[in-house]
Tab-separated table of C-alpha atoms and ligand atoms in Angstrom:
chain	number	residue	atom	x	y	z
A	1	UNK	CA	99.638	118.989	59.689
A	2	UNK	CA	97.627	115.855	60.554
A	3	UNK	CA	95.172	116.253	63.472
A	4	UNK	CA	93.291	113.874	65.801
A	5	UNK	CA	89.620	113.301	64.933
A	6	UNK	CA	88.728	113.852	68.624
A	7	UNK	CA	88.891	116.998	70.829
A	8	UNK	CA	89.674	115.018	74.029
A	9	UNK	CA	91.039	111.553	74.772
A	10	UNK	CA	88.073	110.142	76.755
A	11	UNK	CA	88.242	106.523	75.546
A	12	UNK	CA	89.546	104.338	72.761
A	13	UNK	CA	85.910	103.791	71.689
A	14	UNK	CA	85.857	107.390	70.336
A	15	UNK	CA	89.040	106.980	68.234
A	16	UNK	CA	89.512	105.912	64.579
A	17	UNK	CA	92.299	103.673	63.357
A	18	UNK	CA	93.915	106.782	61.674
A	19	UNK	CA	94.090	108.410	65.147
A	20	UNK	CA	96.011	105.469	66.539
A	21	UNK	CA	98.374	105.541	63.492
A	22	UNK	CA	98.949	109.309	64.063
A	23	UNK	CA	99.600	108.787	67.834
A	24	UNK	CA	102.073	105.963	67.035
A	25	UNK	CA	103.915	107.966	64.338
A	26	UNK	CA	104.187	110.900	66.788
A	27	UNK	CA	105.259	108.605	69.659
A	28	UNK	CA	107.983	107.203	67.350
A	29	UNK	CA	109.486	110.704	67.140
A	30	UNK	CA	109.186	111.341	70.844
A	31	UNK	CA	110.754	107.957	71.664
A	32	UNK	CA	113.836	109.147	69.795
A	33	UNK	CA	113.756	112.336	71.877
A	34	UNK	CA	113.572	110.586	75.255
A	35	UNK	CA	116.534	108.372	74.306
A	36	UNK	CA	118.748	111.405	73.493
A	37	UNK	CA	121.190	112.941	76.009
A	38	UNK	CA	118.916	116.019	76.049
A	39	UNK	CA	115.495	114.438	76.576
A	40	UNK	CA	113.415	117.586	76.258
A	41	UNK	CA	111.680	119.604	73.476
A	42	UNK	CA	110.249	123.150	73.824
A	43	UNK	CA	107.024	122.282	72.008
A	44	UNK	CA	104.537	123.090	74.860
A	45	UNK	CA	106.253	125.998	76.627
A	46	UNK	CA	103.028	128.004	76.463
A	47	UNK	CA	100.762	125.174	77.734
A	48	UNK	CA	99.690	124.496	81.351
A	49	UNK	CA	98.508	121.027	82.332
A	50	UNK	CA	96.734	119.966	85.528
A	51	UNK	CA	97.091	116.301	86.637
A	52	UNK	CA	93.990	115.510	88.746
A	53	UNK	CA	94.244	112.137	90.484
A	54	UNK	CA	91.192	111.133	92.503
A	55	UNK	CA	92.350	107.535	92.578
A	56	UNK	CA	95.790	106.076	93.449
A	57	UNK	CA	98.352	105.793	90.724
A	58	UNK	CA	102.163	105.195	90.423
A	59	UNK	CA	102.881	104.510	86.736
A	60	UNK	CA	100.259	106.624	84.996
A	61	UNK	CA	100.854	109.698	87.212
A	62	UNK	CA	104.566	109.615	87.001
A	63	UNK	CA	104.456	108.836	83.230
A	64	UNK	CA	102.104	111.801	82.449
A	65	UNK	CA	104.205	114.099	84.640
A	66	UNK	CA	107.409	113.118	82.887
A	67	UNK	CA	105.811	113.341	79.449
A	68	UNK	CA	104.605	116.925	80.264
A	69	UNK	CA	108.064	117.865	81.555
A	70	UNK	CA	109.746	116.450	78.423
A	71	UNK	CA	107.393	118.689	76.351
A	72	UNK	CA	108.286	121.758	78.515
A	73	UNK	CA	104.701	122.320	79.723
A	74	UNK	CA	103.925	123.989	83.070
A	75	UNK	CA	102.368	121.465	85.440
A	76	UNK	CA	99.928	121.488	88.366
A	77	UNK	CA	99.597	118.270	90.415
A	78	UNK	CA	96.454	117.616	92.392
A	79	UNK	CA	95.809	114.735	94.689
A	80	UNK	CA	92.285	114.216	96.057
A	81	UNK	CA	93.351	113.033	99.482
A	82	UNK	CA	95.077	116.300	100.269
A	83	UNK	CA	92.474	118.615	98.677
A	84	UNK	CA	89.385	120.619	99.708
A	85	UNK	CA	87.176	117.813	98.354
A	86	UNK	CA	87.434	116.508	101.894
A	87	UNK	CA	85.603	119.746	102.885
A	88	UNK	CA	82.683	119.012	100.562
A	89	UNK	CA	83.747	120.858	97.315
A	90	UNK	CA	82.238	119.422	94.154
A	91	UNK	CA	84.327	118.060	91.189
A	92	UNK	CA	83.089	120.902	88.981
A	93	UNK	CA	83.960	123.586	91.546
A	94	UNK	CA	87.429	122.012	92.058
A	95	UNK	CA	88.094	121.898	88.306
A	96	UNK	CA	86.735	125.360	87.623
A	97	UNK	CA	88.961	126.792	90.332
A	98	UNK	CA	91.886	125.073	88.645
A	99	UNK	CA	90.897	126.370	85.259
A	100	UNK	CA	90.645	129.900	86.661
A	101	UNK	CA	94.401	129.579	86.923
A	102	UNK	CA	94.415	129.289	83.113
A	103	UNK	CA	94.914	125.571	82.616
A	104	UNK	CA	94.771	124.266	79.025
A	105	UNK	CA	94.739	120.464	79.496
A	106	UNK	CA	93.383	118.244	82.341
A	107	UNK	CA	94.644	114.695	82.828
A	108	UNK	CA	92.161	112.983	85.166
A	109	UNK	CA	91.955	109.676	86.900
A	110	UNK	CA	88.646	109.155	88.743
A	111	UNK	CA	86.815	106.219	90.358
A	112	UNK	CA	83.555	106.977	88.537
A	113	UNK	CA	82.828	105.593	85.092
A	114	UNK	CA	82.345	108.461	82.629
A	115	UNK	CA	83.972	111.130	84.826
A	116	UNK	CA	86.079	112.376	81.887
A	117	UNK	CA	83.004	112.621	79.581
A	118	UNK	CA	81.147	114.538	82.302
A	119	UNK	CA	84.047	116.899	82.743
A	120	UNK	CA	84.458	117.586	78.988
A	121	UNK	CA	80.865	118.811	78.863
A	122	UNK	CA	81.322	121.280	81.720
A	123	UNK	CA	84.773	122.786	81.426
A	124	UNK	CA	86.665	124.532	78.674
A	125	UNK	CA	89.796	122.493	78.568
A	126	UNK	CA	91.166	119.413	76.785
A	127	UNK	CA	90.487	116.303	78.880
A	128	UNK	CA	92.659	113.158	78.909
A	129	UNK	CA	91.172	110.234	80.665
A	130	UNK	CA	93.866	108.557	82.870
A	131	UNK	CA	91.447	105.812	83.986
A	132	UNK	CA	87.712	106.126	84.899
A	133	UNK	CA	86.572	103.443	87.304
A	134	UNK	CA	86.206	100.048	85.614
A	135	UNK	CA	85.521	101.677	82.224
A	136	UNK	CA	88.519	102.846	80.094
A	137	UNK	CA	92.225	103.587	80.408
A	138	UNK	CA	92.992	104.767	76.899
A	139	UNK	CA	96.718	105.695	77.216
A	140	UNK	CA	97.395	102.279	78.783
A	141	UNK	CA	95.784	100.577	75.766
A	142	UNK	CA	97.735	102.775	73.357
A	143	UNK	CA	101.051	102.083	75.025
A	144	UNK	CA	100.179	98.340	75.129
A	145	UNK	CA	99.427	98.210	71.362
A	146	UNK	CA	102.542	100.293	70.682
A	147	UNK	CA	104.677	97.803	72.683
A	148	UNK	CA	103.129	94.863	70.736
A	149	UNK	CA	103.905	96.661	67.437
A	150	UNK	CA	107.462	97.331	68.596
A	151	UNK	CA	108.004	93.689	69.653
A	152	UNK	CA	106.184	91.843	66.815
A	153	UNK	CA	106.394	94.445	63.969
A	154	UNK	CA	102.654	94.836	63.730
A	155	UNK	CA	99.354	94.424	65.686
A	156	UNK	CA	97.178	93.438	62.695
A	157	UNK	CA	96.534	89.678	62.561
A	158	UNK	CA	98.021	88.942	66.051
A	159	UNK	CA	96.190	86.915	68.599
A	160	UNK	CA	96.099	88.663	71.939
A	161	UNK	CA	94.944	87.012	75.130
A	162	UNK	CA	93.814	89.067	78.124
A	163	UNK	CA	94.066	86.938	81.314
A	164	UNK	CA	92.590	87.604	84.744
A	165	UNK	CA	90.126	90.009	86.328
A	166	UNK	CA	88.544	91.349	83.120
A	167	UNK	CA	85.326	92.293	85.033
A	168	UNK	CA	86.974	95.114	87.036
A	169	UNK	CA	89.547	96.148	84.428
A	170	UNK	CA	89.523	99.381	82.492
A	171	UNK	CA	92.714	98.177	80.823
A	172	UNK	CA	90.844	95.171	79.358
A	173	UNK	CA	88.066	97.223	77.704
A	174	UNK	CA	90.390	99.849	76.281
A	175	UNK	CA	92.729	97.075	75.015
A	176	UNK	CA	89.871	95.284	73.335
A	177	UNK	CA	88.737	98.408	71.459
A	178	UNK	CA	92.333	99.395	70.475
A	179	UNK	CA	93.421	95.928	69.375
A	180	UNK	CA	90.241	95.255	67.327
A	181	UNK	CA	90.529	98.636	65.639
A	182	UNK	CA	94.026	97.620	64.522
A	183	UNK	CA	92.889	94.195	63.225
A	184	UNK	CA	94.043	91.895	66.068
A	185	UNK	CA	91.921	89.057	67.430
A	186	UNK	CA	91.199	89.222	71.218
A	187	UNK	CA	90.368	86.411	73.564
A	188	UNK	CA	89.825	86.592	77.313
A	189	UNK	CA	90.602	83.982	79.966
A	190	UNK	CA	89.703	83.862	83.622
A	191	UNK	CA	87.143	82.438	86.034
A	192	UNK	CA	83.608	82.974	84.597
A	193	UNK	CA	82.744	85.149	87.591
A	194	UNK	CA	85.488	87.640	86.490
A	195	UNK	CA	84.420	87.803	82.814
A	196	UNK	CA	81.717	90.399	82.098
A	197	UNK	CA	78.504	89.054	80.404
A	198	UNK	CA	78.688	91.625	77.622
A	199	UNK	CA	82.145	90.542	76.419
A	200	UNK	CA	80.847	88.260	73.615
A	201	UNK	CA	78.835	91.154	72.184
A	202	UNK	CA	82.270	92.920	71.600
A	203	UNK	CA	83.324	90.027	69.295
A	204	UNK	CA	85.665	88.677	72.033
A	205	UNK	CA	85.841	84.880	72.659
A	206	UNK	CA	86.079	83.411	76.176
A	207	UNK	CA	88.388	80.542	77.102
A	208	UNK	CA	88.292	79.356	80.655
A	209	UNK	CA	91.180	76.795	80.234
A	210	UNK	CA	94.397	78.760	80.666
A	211	UNK	CA	96.586	76.171	78.837
A	212	UNK	CA	94.332	76.204	75.789
A	213	UNK	CA	94.201	79.964	75.839
A	214	UNK	CA	98.036	80.250	76.040
A	215	UNK	CA	98.428	77.718	73.210
A	216	UNK	CA	96.245	79.972	71.004
A	217	UNK	CA	97.845	83.356	71.587
A	218	UNK	CA	100.907	85.350	70.426
A	219	UNK	CA	100.748	87.755	73.372
A	220	UNK	CA	99.347	87.298	76.924
A	221	UNK	CA	98.436	90.506	78.707
A	222	UNK	CA	98.065	89.525	82.392
A	223	UNK	CA	95.758	91.488	84.658
A	224	UNK	CA	95.778	91.887	88.468
A	225	UNK	CA	92.920	90.643	90.625
A	226	UNK	CA	91.420	93.957	91.784
A	227	UNK	CA	90.408	93.044	95.351
A	228	UNK	CA	89.783	96.726	96.119
A	229	UNK	CA	86.850	96.780	93.644
A	230	UNK	CA	85.285	93.547	94.949
A	231	UNK	CA	82.555	93.559	97.496
A	232	UNK	CA	81.835	89.801	97.210
A	233	UNK	CA	84.054	86.733	96.723
A	234	UNK	CA	84.505	85.896	92.999
A	235	UNK	CA	86.592	82.766	93.581
A	236	UNK	CA	87.196	80.481	96.625
A	237	UNK	CA	90.755	81.528	97.462
A	238	UNK	CA	93.796	83.361	96.074
A	239	UNK	CA	95.666	80.027	96.150
A	240	UNK	CA	93.070	78.369	93.928
A	241	UNK	CA	93.027	81.399	91.602
A	242	UNK	CA	96.822	81.161	91.202
A	243	UNK	CA	96.641	77.358	90.543
A	244	UNK	CA	94.125	77.849	87.796
A	245	UNK	CA	94.925	81.220	86.249
A	246	UNK	CA	98.452	82.178	87.436
A	247	UNK	CA	101.068	82.402	84.680
A	248	UNK	CA	104.219	80.433	85.655
A	249	UNK	CA	107.279	79.187	83.751
A	250	UNK	CA	106.082	75.545	83.997
A	251	UNK	CA	102.880	76.138	82.009
A	252	UNK	CA	104.757	78.206	79.408
A	253	UNK	CA	107.370	75.453	79.025
A	254	UNK	CA	104.608	72.855	78.593
A	255	UNK	CA	103.167	74.941	75.623
A	256	UNK	CA	106.526	74.984	73.981
A	257	UNK	CA	106.158	78.201	72.049
A	258	UNK	CA	107.228	81.785	72.647
A	259	UNK	CA	104.538	84.092	74.012
A	260	UNK	CA	105.062	87.822	74.634
A	261	UNK	CA	104.238	88.532	78.258
A	262	UNK	CA	102.642	91.844	79.275
A	263	UNK	CA	101.182	93.327	82.425
A	264	UNK	CA	99.875	96.888	82.983
A	265	UNK	CA	101.005	96.899	86.648
A	266	UNK	CA	100.856	97.072	89.543
A	267	UNK	CA	101.861	93.297	89.667
A	268	UNK	CA	100.833	90.964	92.402
A	269	UNK	CA	103.938	88.744	92.183
A	270	UNK	CA	103.085	85.148	92.854
A	271	UNK	CA	99.362	85.665	92.322
A	272	UNK	CA	98.561	86.277	88.651
A	273	UNK	CA	102.153	85.905	87.487
A	274	UNK	CA	105.385	84.537	88.987
A	275	UNK	CA	108.474	86.793	89.305
A	276	UNK	CA	110.322	84.293	87.008
A	277	UNK	CA	107.913	84.991	84.188
A	278	UNK	CA	107.473	88.718	84.912
A	279	UNK	CA	111.246	89.255	84.819
A	280	UNK	CA	111.953	86.878	81.915
A	281	UNK	CA	113.248	87.790	78.451
A	282	UNK	CA	109.730	87.168	77.074
A	283	UNK	CA	108.335	89.843	79.257
A	284	UNK	CA	107.986	93.424	77.871
A	285	UNK	CA	106.541	94.836	81.069
A	286	UNK	CA	109.241	97.470	81.473
A	287	UNK	CA	109.176	98.338	77.772
A	288	UNK	CA	105.439	99.123	78.292
A	289	UNK	CA	106.442	101.585	81.026
A	290	UNK	CA	109.099	103.190	78.819
A	291	UNK	CA	106.717	103.435	75.822
A	292	UNK	CA	104.116	105.036	78.083
A	293	UNK	CA	106.084	108.247	78.282
A	294	UNK	CA	106.405	108.508	74.479
A	295	UNK	CA	102.710	107.677	73.962
A	296	UNK	CA	101.577	110.237	76.525
A	297	UNK	CA	103.893	112.850	75.009
A	298	UNK	CA	102.207	112.131	71.640
A	299	UNK	CA	98.682	112.367	72.951
A	300	UNK	CA	99.336	115.624	74.856
A	301	UNK	CA	101.257	117.168	71.919
A	302	UNK	CA	98.485	116.232	69.385
A	303	UNK	CA	95.654	117.636	71.571
A	304	UNK	CA	97.675	120.804	72.325
A	305	UNK	CA	97.963	121.465	68.527
A	306	UNK	CA	94.161	122.003	68.540
A	307	UNK	CA	94.354	124.770	71.173
A	308	UNK	CA	94.096	128.285	69.742
A	309	UNK	CA	97.203	130.244	70.953
B	1	CP	N1	98.901	100.701	84.800
B	1	CP	C1	98.426	101.604	85.677
B	1	CP	O1	97.436	102.277	85.430
B	1	CP	O2	99.097	101.719	86.793
B	1	CP	P1	98.884	102.781	87.980
B	1	CP	O3	97.615	102.484	88.587
B	1	CP	O4	100.072	102.661	88.888
B	1	CP	O5	98.821	104.164	87.365
């Protein structure tokens, strides 16, 4: 049986192209399962998974939980705001207490960059990074690429634009790694204050003119402005941001070609994208959410195959 080249899913930067192919092949099978009347397989009946969310989440948390249930795993859900972290307990102590309950896999979202890597060095469980600060969100990038492959037939050779707050986005970095690994070309667009200085060193071009950027691309992945991660003003006003970088039907009509529209969510409707575009037939935003369950089932299943039982 084919195996992943990694012991944990900490970031796309640790994966090989063959890992992505294997995850997609496995997700293809699980996508068939979740569209059957009986949406469940008994594959992970002997596996226990803890979902540790130290930062807010809607899609990722629900998607992982559903993926785990579809695989018949036992699940523990942990939310930082209701935990003894408030009483001063460290991350390692929290996790070791959870592991003492015989947990095999930890899915963790954390505000600190590298939290998953740190955990993987200190605890004896498989770690899946569900987003670490502004760093990586590997399952989001996998489901994004999978959705592009589903819509356009392949990722290789496609021109993908990432628009918006790239600076604070873990989705952007993981997407750049995943798309380049599969042979796509990536460009970013946004105010220069929201484009990280290192981006060119990754082989990513910058375009500050939204119309030119849209004319170039096959797919536009639109990012939210992450006000919660900003301690200074990066642009004069939300209104001006929307005027210059918001995706609306008018600008798409002026370009006169079909572009696949994506967004990882949560959407700020009327800021980075209008409802008309987000809900249009060119948008695959809800396909991304559906594919997220199959991708997460595949990642969990493949990592669980490495556990000695
Ligand atoms: N796309 C994403 O990570 O959304 P949540 O923050 O709701 O999980």
